[in-house]
Coordinates of C-alpha atoms and ligand atoms in Angstrom, one line a residue:
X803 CA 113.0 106.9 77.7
X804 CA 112.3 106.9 81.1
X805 CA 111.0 105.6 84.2
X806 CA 109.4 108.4 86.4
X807 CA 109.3 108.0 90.5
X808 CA 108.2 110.2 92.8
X809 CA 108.4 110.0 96.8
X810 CA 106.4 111.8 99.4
X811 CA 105.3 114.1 96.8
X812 CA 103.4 117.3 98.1
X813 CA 101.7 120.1 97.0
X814 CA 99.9 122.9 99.4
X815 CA 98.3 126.0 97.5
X816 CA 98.1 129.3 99.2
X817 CA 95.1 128.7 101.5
X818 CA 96.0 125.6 102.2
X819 CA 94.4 123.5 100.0
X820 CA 96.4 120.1 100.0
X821 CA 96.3 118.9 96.4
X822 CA 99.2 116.5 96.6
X823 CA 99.3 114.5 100.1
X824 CA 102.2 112.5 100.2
X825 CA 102.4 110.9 97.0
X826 CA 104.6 107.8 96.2
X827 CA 104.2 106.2 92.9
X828 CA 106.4 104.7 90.2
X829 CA 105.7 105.1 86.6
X830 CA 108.1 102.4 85.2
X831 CA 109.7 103.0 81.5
X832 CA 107.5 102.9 78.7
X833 CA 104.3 102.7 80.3
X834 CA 101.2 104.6 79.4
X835 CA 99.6 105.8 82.8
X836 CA 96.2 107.3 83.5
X837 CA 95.7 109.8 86.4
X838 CA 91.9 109.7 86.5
X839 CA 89.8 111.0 88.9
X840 CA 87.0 113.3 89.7
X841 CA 87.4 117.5 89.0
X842 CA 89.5 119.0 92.2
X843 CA 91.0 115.5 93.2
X844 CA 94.8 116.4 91.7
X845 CA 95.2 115.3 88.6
X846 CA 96.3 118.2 86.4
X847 CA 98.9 119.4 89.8
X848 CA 100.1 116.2 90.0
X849 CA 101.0 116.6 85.9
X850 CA 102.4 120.5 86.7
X851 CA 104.2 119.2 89.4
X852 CA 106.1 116.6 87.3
X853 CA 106.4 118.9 84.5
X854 CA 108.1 122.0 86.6
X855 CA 105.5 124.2 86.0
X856 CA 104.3 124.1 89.3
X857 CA 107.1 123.3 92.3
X858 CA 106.3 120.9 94.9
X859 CA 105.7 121.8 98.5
X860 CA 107.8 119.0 99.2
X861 CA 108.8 115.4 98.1
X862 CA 110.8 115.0 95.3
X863 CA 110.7 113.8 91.2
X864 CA 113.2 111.7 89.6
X865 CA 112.9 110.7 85.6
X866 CA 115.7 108.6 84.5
X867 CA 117.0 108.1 87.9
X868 CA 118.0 111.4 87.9
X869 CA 116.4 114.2 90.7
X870 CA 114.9 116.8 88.5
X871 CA 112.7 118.2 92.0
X872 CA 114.6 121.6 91.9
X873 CA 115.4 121.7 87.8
X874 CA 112.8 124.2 85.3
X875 CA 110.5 122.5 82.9
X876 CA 112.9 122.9 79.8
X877 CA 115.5 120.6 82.0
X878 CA 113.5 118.2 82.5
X879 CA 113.1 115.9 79.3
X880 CA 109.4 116.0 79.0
X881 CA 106.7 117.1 76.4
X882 CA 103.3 118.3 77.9
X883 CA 100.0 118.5 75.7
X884 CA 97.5 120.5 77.1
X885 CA 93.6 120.3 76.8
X886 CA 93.4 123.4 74.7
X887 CA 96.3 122.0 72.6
X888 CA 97.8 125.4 73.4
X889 CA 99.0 126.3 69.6
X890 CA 100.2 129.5 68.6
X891 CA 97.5 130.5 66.2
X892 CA 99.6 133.1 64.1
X893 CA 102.3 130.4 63.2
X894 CA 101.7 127.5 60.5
X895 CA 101.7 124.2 61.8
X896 CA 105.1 123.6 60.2
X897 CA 106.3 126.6 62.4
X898 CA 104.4 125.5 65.7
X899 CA 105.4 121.3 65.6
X900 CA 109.3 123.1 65.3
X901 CA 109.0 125.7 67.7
X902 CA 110.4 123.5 70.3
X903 CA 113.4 122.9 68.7
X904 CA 113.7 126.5 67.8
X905 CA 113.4 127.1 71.4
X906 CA 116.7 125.0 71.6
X907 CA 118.6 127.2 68.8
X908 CA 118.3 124.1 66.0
X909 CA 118.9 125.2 62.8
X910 CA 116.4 126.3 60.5
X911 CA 116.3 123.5 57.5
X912 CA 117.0 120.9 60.2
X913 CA 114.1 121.7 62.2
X914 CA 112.0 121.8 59.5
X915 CA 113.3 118.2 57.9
X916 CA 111.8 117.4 61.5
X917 CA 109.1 119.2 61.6
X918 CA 107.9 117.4 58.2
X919 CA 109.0 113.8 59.5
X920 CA 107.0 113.9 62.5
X921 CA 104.3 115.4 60.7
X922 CA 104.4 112.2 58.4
X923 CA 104.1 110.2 61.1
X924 CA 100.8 112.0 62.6
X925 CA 99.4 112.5 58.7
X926 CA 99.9 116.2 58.8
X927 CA 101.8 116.8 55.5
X928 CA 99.2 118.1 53.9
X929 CA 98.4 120.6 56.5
X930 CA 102.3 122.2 56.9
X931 CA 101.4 125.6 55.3
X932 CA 98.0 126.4 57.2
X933 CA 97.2 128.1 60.6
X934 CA 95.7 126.4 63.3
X935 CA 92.7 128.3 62.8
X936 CA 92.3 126.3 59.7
X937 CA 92.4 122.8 60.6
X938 CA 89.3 121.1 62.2
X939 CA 90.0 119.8 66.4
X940 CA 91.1 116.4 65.6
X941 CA 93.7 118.3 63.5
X942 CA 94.9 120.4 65.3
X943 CA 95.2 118.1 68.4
X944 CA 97.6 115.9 66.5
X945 CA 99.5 118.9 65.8
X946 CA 99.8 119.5 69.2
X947 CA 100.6 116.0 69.5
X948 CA 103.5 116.5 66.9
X949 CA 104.8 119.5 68.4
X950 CA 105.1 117.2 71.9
X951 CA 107.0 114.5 69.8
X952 CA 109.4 117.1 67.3
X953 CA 111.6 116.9 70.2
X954 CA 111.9 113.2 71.5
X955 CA 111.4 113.8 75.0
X956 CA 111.6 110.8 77.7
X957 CA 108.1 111.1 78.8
X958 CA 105.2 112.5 77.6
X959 CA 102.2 114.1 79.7
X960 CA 99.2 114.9 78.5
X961 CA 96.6 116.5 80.7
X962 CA 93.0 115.8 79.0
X963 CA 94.3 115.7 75.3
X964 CA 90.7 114.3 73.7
X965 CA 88.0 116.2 75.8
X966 CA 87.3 119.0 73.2
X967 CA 86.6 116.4 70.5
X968 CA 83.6 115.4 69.6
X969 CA 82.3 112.0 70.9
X970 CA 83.1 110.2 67.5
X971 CA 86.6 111.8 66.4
X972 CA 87.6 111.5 70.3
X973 CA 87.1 107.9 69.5
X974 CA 89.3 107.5 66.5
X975 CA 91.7 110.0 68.2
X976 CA 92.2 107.4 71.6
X977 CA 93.2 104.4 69.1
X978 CA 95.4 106.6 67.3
X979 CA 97.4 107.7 71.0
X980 CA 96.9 104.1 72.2
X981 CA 98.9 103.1 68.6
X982 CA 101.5 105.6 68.4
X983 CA 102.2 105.7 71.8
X984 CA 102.9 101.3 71.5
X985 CA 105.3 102.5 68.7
X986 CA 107.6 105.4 70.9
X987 CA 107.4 103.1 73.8
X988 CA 107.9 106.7 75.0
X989 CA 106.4 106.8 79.5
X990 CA 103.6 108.7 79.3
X991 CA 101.0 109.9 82.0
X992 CA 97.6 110.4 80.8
X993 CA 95.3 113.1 83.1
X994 CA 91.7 112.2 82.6
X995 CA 88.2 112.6 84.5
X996 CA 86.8 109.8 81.8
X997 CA 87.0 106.2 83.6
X998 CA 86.1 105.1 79.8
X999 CA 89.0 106.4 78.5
X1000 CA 91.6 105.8 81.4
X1001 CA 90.0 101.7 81.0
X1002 CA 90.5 101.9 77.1
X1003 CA 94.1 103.3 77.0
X1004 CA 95.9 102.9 80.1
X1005 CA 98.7 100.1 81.2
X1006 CA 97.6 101.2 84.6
X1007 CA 95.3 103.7 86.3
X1008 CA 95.9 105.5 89.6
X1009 CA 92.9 106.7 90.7
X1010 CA 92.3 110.1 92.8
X1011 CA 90.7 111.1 95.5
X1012 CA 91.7 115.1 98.2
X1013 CA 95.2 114.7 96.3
X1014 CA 95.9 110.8 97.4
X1015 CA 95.9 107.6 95.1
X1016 CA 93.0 105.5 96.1
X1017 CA 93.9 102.5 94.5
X1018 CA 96.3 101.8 91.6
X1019 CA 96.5 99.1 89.6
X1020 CA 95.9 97.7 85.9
X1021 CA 92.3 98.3 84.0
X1022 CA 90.8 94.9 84.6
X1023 CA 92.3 95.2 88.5
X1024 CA 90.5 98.6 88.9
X1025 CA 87.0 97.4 87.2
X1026 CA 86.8 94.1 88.4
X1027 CA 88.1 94.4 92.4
X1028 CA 87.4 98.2 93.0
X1029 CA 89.3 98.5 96.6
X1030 CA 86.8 100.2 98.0
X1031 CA 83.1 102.0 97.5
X1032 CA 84.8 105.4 96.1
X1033 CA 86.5 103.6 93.4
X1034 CA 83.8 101.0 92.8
X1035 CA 81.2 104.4 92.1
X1036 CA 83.6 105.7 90.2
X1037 CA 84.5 103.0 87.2
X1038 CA 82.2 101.4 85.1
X1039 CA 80.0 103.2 82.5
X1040 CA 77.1 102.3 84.5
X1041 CA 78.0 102.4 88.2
X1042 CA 77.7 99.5 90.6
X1043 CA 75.1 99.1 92.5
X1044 CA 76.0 99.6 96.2
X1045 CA 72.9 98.1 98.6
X1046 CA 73.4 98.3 102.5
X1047 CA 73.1 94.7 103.6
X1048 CA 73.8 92.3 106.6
X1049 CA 76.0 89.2 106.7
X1050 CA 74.3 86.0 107.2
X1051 CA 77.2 83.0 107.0
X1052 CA 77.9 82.9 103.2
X1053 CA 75.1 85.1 102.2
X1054 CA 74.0 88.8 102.7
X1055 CA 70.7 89.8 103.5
X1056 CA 69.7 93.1 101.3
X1057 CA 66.1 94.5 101.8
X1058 CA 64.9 91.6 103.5
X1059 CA 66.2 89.1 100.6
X1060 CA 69.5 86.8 101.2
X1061 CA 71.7 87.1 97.8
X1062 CA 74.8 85.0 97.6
X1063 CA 78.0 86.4 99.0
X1064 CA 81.7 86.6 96.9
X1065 CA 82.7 83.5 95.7
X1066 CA 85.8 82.8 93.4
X1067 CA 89.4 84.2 92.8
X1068 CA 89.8 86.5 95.7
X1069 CA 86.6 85.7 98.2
X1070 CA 87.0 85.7 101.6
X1071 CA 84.9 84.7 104.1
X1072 CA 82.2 87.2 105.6
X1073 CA 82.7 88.3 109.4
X1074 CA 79.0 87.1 110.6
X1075 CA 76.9 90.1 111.8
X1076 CA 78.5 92.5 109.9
X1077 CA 77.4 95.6 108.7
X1078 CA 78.4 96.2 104.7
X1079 CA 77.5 97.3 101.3
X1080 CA 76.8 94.6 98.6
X1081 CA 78.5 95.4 95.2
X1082 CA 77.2 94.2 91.7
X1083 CA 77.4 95.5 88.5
X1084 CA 74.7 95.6 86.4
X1085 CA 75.9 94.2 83.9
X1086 CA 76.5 90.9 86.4
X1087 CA 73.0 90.6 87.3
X1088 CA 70.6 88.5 85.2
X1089 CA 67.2 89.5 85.0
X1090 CA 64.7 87.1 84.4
X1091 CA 60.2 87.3 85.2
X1092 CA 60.1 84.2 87.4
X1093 CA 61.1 84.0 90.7
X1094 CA 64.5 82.5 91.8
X1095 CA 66.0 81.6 94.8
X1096 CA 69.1 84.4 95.5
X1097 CA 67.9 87.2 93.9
X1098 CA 65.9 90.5 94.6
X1099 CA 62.7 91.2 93.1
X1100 CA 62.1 94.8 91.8
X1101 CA 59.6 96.1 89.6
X1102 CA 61.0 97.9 86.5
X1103 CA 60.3 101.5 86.7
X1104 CA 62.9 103.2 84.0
X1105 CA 63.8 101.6 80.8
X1106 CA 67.1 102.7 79.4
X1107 CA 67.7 101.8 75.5
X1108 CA 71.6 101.9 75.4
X1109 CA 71.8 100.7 72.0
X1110 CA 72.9 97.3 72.2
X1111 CA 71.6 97.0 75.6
X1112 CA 69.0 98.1 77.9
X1113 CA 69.3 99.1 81.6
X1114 CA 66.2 98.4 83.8
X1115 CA 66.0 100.1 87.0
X1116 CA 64.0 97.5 89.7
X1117 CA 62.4 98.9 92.7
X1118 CA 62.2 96.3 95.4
X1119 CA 60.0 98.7 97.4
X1120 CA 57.3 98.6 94.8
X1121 CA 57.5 95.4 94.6
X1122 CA 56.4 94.6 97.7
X1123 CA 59.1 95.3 100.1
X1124 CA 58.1 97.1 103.4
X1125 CA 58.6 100.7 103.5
X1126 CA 62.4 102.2 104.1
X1127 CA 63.9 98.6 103.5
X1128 CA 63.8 98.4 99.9
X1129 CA 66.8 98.5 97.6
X1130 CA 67.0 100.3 94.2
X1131 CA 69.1 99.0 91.5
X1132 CA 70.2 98.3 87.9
X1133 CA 70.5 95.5 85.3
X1134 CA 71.7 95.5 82.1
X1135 CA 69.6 93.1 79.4
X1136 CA 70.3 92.4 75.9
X1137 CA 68.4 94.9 73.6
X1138 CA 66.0 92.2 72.4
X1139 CA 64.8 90.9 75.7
X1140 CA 60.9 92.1 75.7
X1141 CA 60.6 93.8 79.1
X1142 CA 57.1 96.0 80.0
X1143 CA 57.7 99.1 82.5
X1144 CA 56.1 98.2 85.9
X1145 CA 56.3 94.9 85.5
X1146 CA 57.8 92.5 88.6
X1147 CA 61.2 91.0 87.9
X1148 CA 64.1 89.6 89.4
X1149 CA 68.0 90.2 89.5
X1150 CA 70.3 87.1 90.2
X1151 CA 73.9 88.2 90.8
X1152 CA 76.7 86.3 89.7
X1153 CA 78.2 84.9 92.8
X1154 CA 81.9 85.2 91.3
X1155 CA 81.5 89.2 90.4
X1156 CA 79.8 90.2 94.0
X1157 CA 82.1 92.7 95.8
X1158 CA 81.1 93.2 99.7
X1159 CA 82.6 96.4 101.3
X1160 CA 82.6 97.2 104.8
X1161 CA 83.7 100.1 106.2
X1162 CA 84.1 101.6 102.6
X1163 CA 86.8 99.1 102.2
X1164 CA 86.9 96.0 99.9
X1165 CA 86.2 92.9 102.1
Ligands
ATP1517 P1 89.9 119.2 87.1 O1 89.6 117.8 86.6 O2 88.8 120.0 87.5 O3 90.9 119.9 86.2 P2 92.0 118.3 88.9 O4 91.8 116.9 89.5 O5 93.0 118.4 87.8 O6 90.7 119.0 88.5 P3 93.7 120.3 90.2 O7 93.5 121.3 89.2 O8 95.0 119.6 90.3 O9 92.5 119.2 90.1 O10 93.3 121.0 91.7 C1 93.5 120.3 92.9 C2 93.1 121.2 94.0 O11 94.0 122.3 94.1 C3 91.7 121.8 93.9 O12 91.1 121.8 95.1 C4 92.0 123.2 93.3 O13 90.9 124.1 93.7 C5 93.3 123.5 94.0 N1 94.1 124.4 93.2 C6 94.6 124.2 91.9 N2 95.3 125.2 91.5 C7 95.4 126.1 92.5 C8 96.0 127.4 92.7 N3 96.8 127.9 91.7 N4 95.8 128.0 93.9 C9 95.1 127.5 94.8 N5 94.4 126.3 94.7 C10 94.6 125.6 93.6

């Protein structure tokens, strides 16, 4: 096991597309790390790059302490499992989970007393004989899975592992990586474009944006203080709401309405004057028919039934607000609240979840 560090790490494509600028980050041992950010932004180079499949413009990668920069993939200690699970689909799956360590010339009946204890572990002893062909996705990404672990490498990389399963198998298939990774306490870094997924799994989350991390830190850090508006419209399953406003003391004028400022853990207080953006998720506003002092009345023109929520989208401008100054946003209610479409409401933030960004940047 290992931890993996890497230092002005840089990667320029032919055309010179910059999809690593100057990377420093420290993956310490035993971690399960999420690259997550949005298509183009670096994640799957960034995974190459540590790999060896791809060779950095410049920078350098250490696992282990040791400089492995200039060494091939097969030097390097580490297992990769790709989005297509990349199986060879003329081999059984005992053949493909000990291909790797036939690649490193182990013999043939220890490789396959591996081959089957690994597959115990994953609950693929049942499936030894077949082809990939015959095994259903979830299958055959934990023989992929299996094939990455046959060998005991020091850290594993996986570049979107779950995105071809379906919604309800991709589900069961994050606990299981989230368990069995806890159990190898093997450093792992997890590519993913899913802010759900990086949330559910990850130890911590780096996330992306032109090749550079723009912010890093643990789940509840990312979701809860976003460091700035990129980040804060990135996470979250419904994204904040992000209204242009205007300091006034300890509030924040937003289309014509003062709402409370940031209070709690972490507030500061508001340059007077300024320009910003007022962030709140939906799910911190409270929505309620009568009027209250500190929040912004909308009327409701989209109902959203998420299940065991709804998600109202208020209108301020309908509601009364002069033309070009109204603000749009959304509130999440509890599924049995009785709400009518086009009917006038208000949303009261909670003081100790407002964000206020100015600048882009977390205030
Ligand atoms: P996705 O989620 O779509 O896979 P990503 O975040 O993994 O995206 P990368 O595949 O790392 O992004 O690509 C980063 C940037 O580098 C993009 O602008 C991409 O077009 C560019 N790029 C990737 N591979 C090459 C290549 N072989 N030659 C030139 N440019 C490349």
């Amino acid at each position: 096991m290992a931890a993996i560090s890497l230092t002005g790490l840089t990667k320029v494509y032919p055309g010179d597309v910059t999809a690593l600028d100057a990377l420093d980050l420290v993956v310490p041992d035993g971690e399960f790390f999420a690259l997550l950010g949005p298509s183009g932004c670096g994640k799957t180079t960034l995974l190459r790059t540590i790999a060896g499949l791809e060779a950095a413009t410049g920078g350098t990668v250490a696992i282990g302490g040791r400089d492995v920069t200039a060494l091939p993939p097969g030097k390097r200690d580490v297992a990769m499992v790709f989005q297509d699970y990349a199986l060879f689909p003329h081999m059984t799956v005992r053949d493909n989970i000990g291909y790797p360590l036939r690649i490193r010339k182990v013999p043939g009946p220890e490789r396959a007393a591996k081959a089957a204890e690994v597959a115990g572990e994953l609950e693929l002893l049942d499936y030894l004989a077949r082809r990939p062909g015959q095994l259903s996705g979830g299958q055959q990404q934990r023989v992929a899975l299996a094939r990455a672990m046959a060998v005991r490498p020091s850290v594993f990389l996986f570049d979107e592992p779950l995105s071809n399963l379906d919604a309800r198998l991709r589900l069961e298939a994050r606990t299981f990586l989230k368990r069995l990774q806890r159990e190898l306490g093997v450093t792992t870094v997890f590519v993913t474009h899913d802010q759900a997924e990086a949330l559910a799994l990850a130890d911590r989350i780096a996330v992306l944006e032109h090749g550079r991390i723009r912010q890093l830190g643990t789940p509840t850090e990312v979701f809860r203080r976003p460091a700035n508006t990129f980040v804060a419209s990135f996470i979250g399953s419904t994204p904040m709401n992000l209204l242009p406003g205007t300091v006034r003391g300890a509030w924040v004028s937003v289309a014509g309405v003062l709402l409370p400022g940031p209070m709690g853990e972490g507030a500061r207080p508001l340059p007077d004057g300024a320009e910003v953006v007022y962030g709140i998720r939906p799910e911190y506003l409270r929505y309620t028919t009568h009027h209250a002092p500190g929040s912004l009345p909308g009327r409701v023109t989209v109902i959203e039934n998420l299940g065991s929520t709804q998600l109202l989208t208020l209108d301020s401008e309908e509601a009364g607000a002069a033309a070009g100054t109204g603000a749009s946003l959304q509130v999440t209610v509890p599924e049995d609240l009785p709400v009518t479409l086009g009917e006038r409401g208000y949303a009261i933030p909670r003081p100790e979840r407002v964000l206020v960004y100015r600048d882009g940047e977390l205030l």
